[in-house]
């Protein structure tokens, strides 16, 4: 069973089974300045816990919670609260901390790849710190990695499924410019603070990538070709 029909929810259709309840309907805006404790996500999860039965509840959190620099952010506090709520309210659960998912959702202009693609298309200036690191996963890859984990591992824990390879904004911008044959209009900044800092444990992800035979070489141009069309 899947709750949610966004990018993630739709990708989970391929691995949906009745013994699982995939919750892909949570608050996704990571830059909100305030998230009240009586929000729809908390209320909905409490209702599910009361009526869930024997299904394993699978929740998608964020690897942003790993960084101490992020702990004061409302979005991160919200995710940690939800993680604790799930551990207390469900007899069978799995919490997955992941990074940014890239897929067929060009309507959402706030994701990293869509933001860069749209800015490049309309010649809009972007403000970046070239040294800031980003981590992202092809949504289809994420689904395969999750299925492999569920087939071979236990639940009632928090795990990380991320890309073993991370990329600086400078690397990402260079790959975009190379692929589309066009230059960004860039305003560079040097601030080290950033809302999407990650401190990743990639041990499990390395294992899952190997089992799924997913390469990390040419990851960015492969994503661009897959979801943003040919040159």
mmCIF file of C-alpha atoms in Angstrom:
data_model
loop_
_atom_site.group_PDB
_atom_site.id
_atom_site.type_symbol
_atom_site.label_atom_id
_atom_site.label_comp_id
_atom_site.label_asym_id
_atom_site.label_seq_id
_atom_site.Cartn_x
_atom_site.Cartn_y
_atom_site.Cartn_z
ATOM 1 C CA UNK A 1 0.000 0.000 0.000
ATOM 2 C CA UNK A 2 1.275 3.462 -0.923
ATOM 3 C CA UNK A 3 0.114 6.746 0.566
ATOM 4 C CA UNK A 4 1.168 9.594 -1.709
ATOM 5 C CA UNK A 5 1.264 9.994 -5.469
ATOM 6 C CA UNK A 6 4.188 12.336 -6.067
ATOM 7 C CA UNK A 7 7.525 11.462 -7.638
ATOM 8 C CA UNK A 8 8.427 8.996 -4.897
ATOM 9 C CA UNK A 9 4.970 7.509 -4.494
ATOM 10 C CA UNK A 10 4.677 6.778 -8.217
ATOM 11 C CA UNK A 11 8.122 5.175 -8.340
ATOM 12 C CA UNK A 12 7.173 2.804 -5.509
ATOM 13 C CA UNK A 13 4.334 1.280 -7.540
ATOM 14 C CA UNK A 14 6.815 -1.202 -9.004
ATOM 15 C CA UNK A 15 7.667 -2.689 -5.605
ATOM 16 C CA UNK A 16 4.352 -2.253 -3.801
ATOM 17 C CA UNK A 17 3.239 -5.205 -1.689
ATOM 18 C CA UNK A 18 0.348 -5.555 0.720
ATOM 19 C CA UNK A 19 2.678 -6.340 3.635
ATOM 20 C CA UNK A 20 4.170 -2.838 3.402
ATOM 21 C CA UNK A 21 2.682 0.608 3.910
ATOM 22 C CA UNK A 22 4.889 3.123 2.091
ATOM 23 C CA UNK A 23 4.285 6.629 3.404
ATOM 24 C CA UNK A 24 5.278 9.090 0.666
ATOM 25 C CA UNK A 25 2.923 11.915 1.574
ATOM 26 C CA UNK A 26 4.892 13.990 4.039
ATOM 27 C CA UNK A 27 6.004 17.615 4.168
ATOM 28 C CA UNK A 28 8.646 17.981 1.449
ATOM 29 C CA UNK A 29 9.575 21.675 1.579
ATOM 30 C CA UNK A 30 12.882 21.653 3.443
ATOM 31 C CA UNK A 31 13.176 25.445 3.699
ATOM 32 C CA UNK A 32 10.005 26.154 5.675
ATOM 33 C CA UNK A 33 10.576 28.590 8.534
ATOM 34 C CA UNK A 34 7.911 27.020 10.754
ATOM 35 C CA UNK A 35 6.201 23.629 10.944
ATOM 36 C CA UNK A 36 3.440 23.348 13.582
ATOM 37 C CA UNK A 37 3.158 20.209 15.703
ATOM 38 C CA UNK A 38 -0.463 19.659 14.657
ATOM 39 C CA UNK A 39 0.366 19.447 10.956
ATOM 40 C CA UNK A 40 -1.329 16.965 8.596
ATOM 41 C CA UNK A 41 1.640 14.584 8.440
ATOM 42 C CA UNK A 42 1.799 13.969 12.188
ATOM 43 C CA UNK A 43 -1.972 13.595 12.437
ATOM 44 C CA UNK A 44 -2.116 11.229 9.476
ATOM 45 C CA UNK A 45 0.685 9.014 10.805
ATOM 46 C CA UNK A 46 -1.029 8.771 14.199
ATOM 47 C CA UNK A 47 -4.259 7.697 12.474
ATOM 48 C CA UNK A 48 -2.385 5.100 10.426
ATOM 49 C CA UNK A 49 -0.678 3.737 13.538
ATOM 50 C CA UNK A 50 -4.056 3.191 15.206
ATOM 51 C CA UNK A 51 -5.442 1.289 12.212
ATOM 52 C CA UNK A 52 -2.375 -0.162 10.552
ATOM 53 C CA UNK A 53 -2.541 -3.813 11.597
ATOM 54 C CA UNK A 54 0.351 -6.051 10.519
ATOM 55 C CA UNK A 55 1.856 -3.970 7.719
ATOM 56 C CA UNK A 56 5.431 -2.719 8.002
ATOM 57 C CA UNK A 57 5.294 1.088 7.966
ATOM 58 C CA UNK A 58 8.019 2.526 5.712
ATOM 59 C CA UNK A 59 8.847 6.194 6.113
ATOM 60 C CA UNK A 60 11.143 8.395 4.042
ATOM 61 C CA UNK A 61 13.206 10.805 6.106
ATOM 62 C CA UNK A 62 16.240 12.878 5.129
ATOM 63 C CA UNK A 63 19.987 12.527 5.554
ATOM 64 C CA UNK A 64 19.980 16.210 6.494
ATOM 65 C CA UNK A 65 19.233 15.126 10.068
ATOM 66 C CA UNK A 66 22.781 13.727 10.319
ATOM 67 C CA UNK A 67 24.412 17.138 10.267
ATOM 68 C CA UNK A 68 24.636 19.040 13.550
ATOM 69 C CA UNK A 69 24.560 22.243 11.507
ATOM 70 C CA UNK A 70 20.982 21.441 10.538
ATOM 71 C CA UNK A 71 19.539 20.605 13.951
ATOM 72 C CA UNK A 72 17.976 24.032 14.501
ATOM 73 C CA UNK A 73 16.107 23.954 11.195
ATOM 74 C CA UNK A 74 12.309 23.388 11.510
ATOM 75 C CA UNK A 75 12.300 20.791 8.723
ATOM 76 C CA UNK A 76 15.009 18.703 10.408
ATOM 77 C CA UNK A 77 13.335 19.005 13.819
ATOM 78 C CA UNK A 78 10.091 17.869 12.209
ATOM 79 C CA UNK A 79 11.734 14.828 10.626
ATOM 80 C CA UNK A 80 13.376 13.802 13.902
ATOM 81 C CA UNK A 81 10.051 14.161 15.705
ATOM 82 C CA UNK A 82 8.368 11.947 13.096
ATOM 83 C CA UNK A 83 11.131 9.333 13.332
ATOM 84 C CA UNK A 84 10.670 9.121 17.098
ATOM 85 C CA UNK A 85 6.876 8.989 16.754
ATOM 86 C CA UNK A 86 7.091 6.079 14.328
ATOM 87 C CA UNK A 87 9.467 4.085 16.525
ATOM 88 C CA UNK A 88 7.045 4.468 19.432
ATOM 89 C CA UNK A 89 3.755 3.872 17.585
ATOM 90 C CA UNK A 90 4.499 1.055 15.110
ATOM 91 C CA UNK A 91 5.439 -2.523 15.944
ATOM 92 C CA UNK A 92 7.050 -2.947 12.498
ATOM 93 C CA UNK A 93 8.650 -0.029 10.719
ATOM 94 C CA UNK A 94 11.568 1.071 8.563
ATOM 95 C CA UNK A 95 12.846 4.643 8.424
ATOM 96 C CA UNK A 96 14.973 5.511 5.401
ATOM 97 C CA UNK A 97 17.150 8.584 5.429
ATOM 98 C CA UNK A 98 17.983 9.594 1.883
ATOM 99 C CA UNK A 99 19.138 12.605 -0.115
ATOM 100 C CA UNK A 100 17.700 14.389 -3.159
ATOM 101 C CA UNK A 101 15.750 12.290 -5.640
ATOM 102 C CA UNK A 102 15.880 13.069 -9.348
ATOM 103 C CA UNK A 103 13.140 11.842 -11.658
ATOM 104 C CA UNK A 104 10.369 12.652 -14.082
ATOM 105 C CA UNK A 105 8.847 15.640 -12.266
ATOM 106 C CA UNK A 106 9.671 18.728 -14.303
ATOM 107 C CA UNK A 107 6.626 20.511 -12.792
ATOM 108 C CA UNK A 108 8.453 20.891 -9.455
ATOM 109 C CA UNK A 109 10.869 23.761 -10.050
ATOM 110 C CA UNK A 110 12.267 23.675 -6.500
ATOM 111 C CA UNK A 111 14.342 20.500 -6.820
ATOM 112 C CA UNK A 112 18.041 21.012 -7.551
ATOM 113 C CA UNK A 113 18.110 19.578 -11.065
ATOM 114 C CA UNK A 114 14.854 21.214 -12.115
ATOM 115 C CA UNK A 115 16.006 24.559 -10.710
ATOM 116 C CA UNK A 116 19.267 24.386 -12.646
ATOM 117 C CA UNK A 117 17.572 23.169 -15.835
ATOM 118 C CA UNK A 118 14.951 25.926 -15.750
ATOM 119 C CA UNK A 119 17.495 28.627 -14.891
ATOM 120 C CA UNK A 120 19.721 27.552 -17.761
ATOM 121 C CA UNK A 121 16.766 27.395 -20.153
ATOM 122 C CA UNK A 122 15.539 30.938 -19.433
ATOM 123 C CA UNK A 123 18.987 32.485 -18.807
ATOM 124 C CA UNK A 124 18.194 33.266 -15.168
ATOM 125 C CA UNK A 125 21.099 34.054 -12.842
ATOM 126 C CA UNK A 126 21.829 31.464 -10.148
ATOM 127 C CA UNK A 127 23.591 32.095 -6.846
ATOM 128 C CA UNK A 128 25.873 29.246 -5.771
ATOM 129 C CA UNK A 129 28.803 28.323 -3.621
ATOM 130 C CA UNK A 130 30.836 26.177 -6.054
ATOM 131 C CA UNK A 131 32.361 24.165 -3.205
ATOM 132 C CA UNK A 132 29.079 23.103 -1.574
ATOM 133 C CA UNK A 133 28.499 19.367 -1.922
ATOM 134 C CA UNK A 134 25.291 17.754 -3.131
ATOM 135 C CA UNK A 135 24.121 14.151 -3.014
ATOM 136 C CA UNK A 136 21.308 12.850 -5.211
ATOM 137 C CA UNK A 137 19.796 9.619 -6.490
ATOM 138 C CA UNK A 138 17.916 8.579 -9.589
ATOM 139 C CA UNK A 139 14.434 7.754 -8.275
ATOM 140 C CA UNK A 140 14.404 4.462 -10.172
ATOM 141 C CA UNK A 141 17.744 3.562 -8.623
ATOM 142 C CA UNK A 142 16.385 4.374 -5.174
ATOM 143 C CA UNK A 143 13.441 2.046 -5.709
ATOM 144 C CA UNK A 144 15.734 -0.798 -6.807
ATOM 145 C CA UNK A 145 18.042 -0.230 -3.841
ATOM 146 C CA UNK A 146 15.091 -0.240 -1.438
ATOM 147 C CA UNK A 147 13.671 -3.437 -2.918
ATOM 148 C CA UNK A 148 17.050 -5.131 -2.554
ATOM 149 C CA UNK A 149 17.237 -4.052 1.072
ATOM 150 C CA UNK A 150 13.729 -5.293 1.863
ATOM 151 C CA UNK A 151 14.478 -8.657 0.244
ATOM 152 C CA UNK A 152 17.565 -9.325 2.349
ATOM 153 C CA UNK A 153 17.456 -7.324 5.590
ATOM 154 C CA UNK A 154 15.445 -6.805 8.759
ATOM 155 C CA UNK A 155 13.236 -3.870 9.732
ATOM 156 C CA UNK A 156 12.608 -1.843 12.924
ATOM 157 C CA UNK A 157 15.596 0.377 12.319
ATOM 158 C CA UNK A 158 16.790 3.595 10.690
ATOM 159 C CA UNK A 159 18.919 3.168 7.570
ATOM 160 C CA UNK A 160 20.559 5.407 4.979
ATOM 161 C CA UNK A 161 20.134 4.885 1.252
ATOM 162 C CA UNK A 162 22.113 7.533 -0.601
ATOM 163 C CA UNK A 163 24.456 7.840 -3.550
ATOM 164 C CA UNK A 164 27.968 6.669 -2.571
ATOM 165 C CA UNK A 165 29.251 9.497 -4.790
ATOM 166 C CA UNK A 166 28.637 13.146 -3.893
ATOM 167 C CA UNK A 167 29.330 16.114 -6.147
ATOM 168 C CA UNK A 168 30.301 19.747 -5.667
ATOM 169 C CA UNK A 169 28.104 22.411 -7.187
ATOM 170 C CA UNK A 170 31.030 23.272 -9.446
ATOM 171 C CA UNK A 171 31.045 19.699 -10.806
ATOM 172 C CA UNK A 172 27.274 19.724 -11.278
ATOM 173 C CA UNK A 173 27.263 23.069 -13.083
ATOM 174 C CA UNK A 174 30.122 21.960 -15.357
ATOM 175 C CA UNK A 175 28.219 18.787 -16.297
ATOM 176 C CA UNK A 176 25.055 20.784 -17.073
ATOM 177 C CA UNK A 177 26.983 23.238 -19.237
ATOM 178 C CA UNK A 178 28.814 20.441 -21.029
ATOM 179 C CA UNK A 179 25.641 18.466 -21.698
ATOM 180 C CA UNK A 180 23.483 21.367 -22.928
ATOM 181 C CA UNK A 181 26.313 23.338 -24.558
ATOM 182 C CA UNK A 182 25.307 26.490 -22.728
ATOM 183 C CA UNK A 183 26.733 28.607 -19.899
ATOM 184 C CA UNK A 184 24.972 29.575 -16.675
ATOM 185 C CA UNK A 185 24.788 33.169 -15.495
ATOM 186 C CA UNK A 186 26.390 32.699 -12.081
ATOM 187 C CA UNK A 187 26.790 34.793 -8.969
ATOM 188 C CA UNK A 188 29.307 33.014 -6.772
ATOM 189 C CA UNK A 189 29.210 33.256 -2.994
ATOM 190 C CA UNK A 190 31.609 31.938 -0.354
ATOM 191 C CA UNK A 191 29.311 31.359 2.632
ATOM 192 C CA UNK A 192 29.848 27.928 4.175
ATOM 193 C CA UNK A 193 26.398 27.675 5.759
ATOM 194 C CA UNK A 194 23.910 25.800 3.636
ATOM 195 C CA UNK A 195 20.415 24.359 4.172
ATOM 196 C CA UNK A 196 21.299 21.016 2.584
ATOM 197 C CA UNK A 197 24.424 19.888 4.393
ATOM 198 C CA UNK A 198 24.837 16.147 4.615
ATOM 199 C CA UNK A 199 27.030 13.886 6.725
ATOM 200 C CA UNK A 200 26.586 10.548 5.027
ATOM 201 C CA UNK A 201 27.245 6.968 6.033
ATOM 202 C CA UNK A 202 27.633 5.222 2.671
ATOM 203 C CA UNK A 203 28.509 1.705 3.885
ATOM 204 C CA UNK A 204 25.054 0.229 3.244
ATOM 205 C CA UNK A 205 24.654 2.157 -0.002
ATOM 206 C CA UNK A 206 27.938 0.801 -1.372
ATOM 207 C CA UNK A 207 26.692 -2.708 -0.662
ATOM 208 C CA UNK A 208 23.297 -2.084 -2.285
ATOM 209 C CA UNK A 209 24.787 -0.350 -5.338
ATOM 210 C CA UNK A 210 27.035 -3.355 -5.889
ATOM 211 C CA UNK A 211 24.145 -5.822 -5.562
ATOM 212 C CA UNK A 212 22.048 -3.786 -8.002
ATOM 213 C CA UNK A 213 24.995 -3.272 -10.407
ATOM 214 C CA UNK A 214 24.434 0.503 -10.458
ATOM 215 C CA UNK A 215 27.513 2.482 -11.587
ATOM 216 C CA UNK A 216 28.344 5.935 -10.234
ATOM 217 C CA UNK A 217 30.490 6.873 -13.232
ATOM 218 C CA UNK A 218 28.874 9.539 -15.445
ATOM 219 C CA UNK A 219 25.989 9.751 -12.985
ATOM 220 C CA UNK A 220 25.076 13.361 -13.773
ATOM 221 C CA UNK A 221 25.098 13.160 -17.599
ATOM 222 C CA UNK A 222 23.129 9.913 -17.394
ATOM 223 C CA UNK A 223 20.471 11.670 -15.298
ATOM 224 C CA UNK A 224 20.350 14.593 -17.717
ATOM 225 C CA UNK A 225 19.949 12.274 -20.701
ATOM 226 C CA UNK A 226 17.293 10.203 -18.955
ATOM 227 C CA UNK A 227 15.056 12.953 -17.583
ATOM 228 C CA UNK A 228 15.871 16.120 -19.536
ATOM 229 C CA UNK A 229 16.051 14.868 -23.104
ATOM 230 C CA UNK A 230 18.753 14.613 -25.706
ATOM 231 C CA UNK A 231 21.108 17.409 -26.606
#
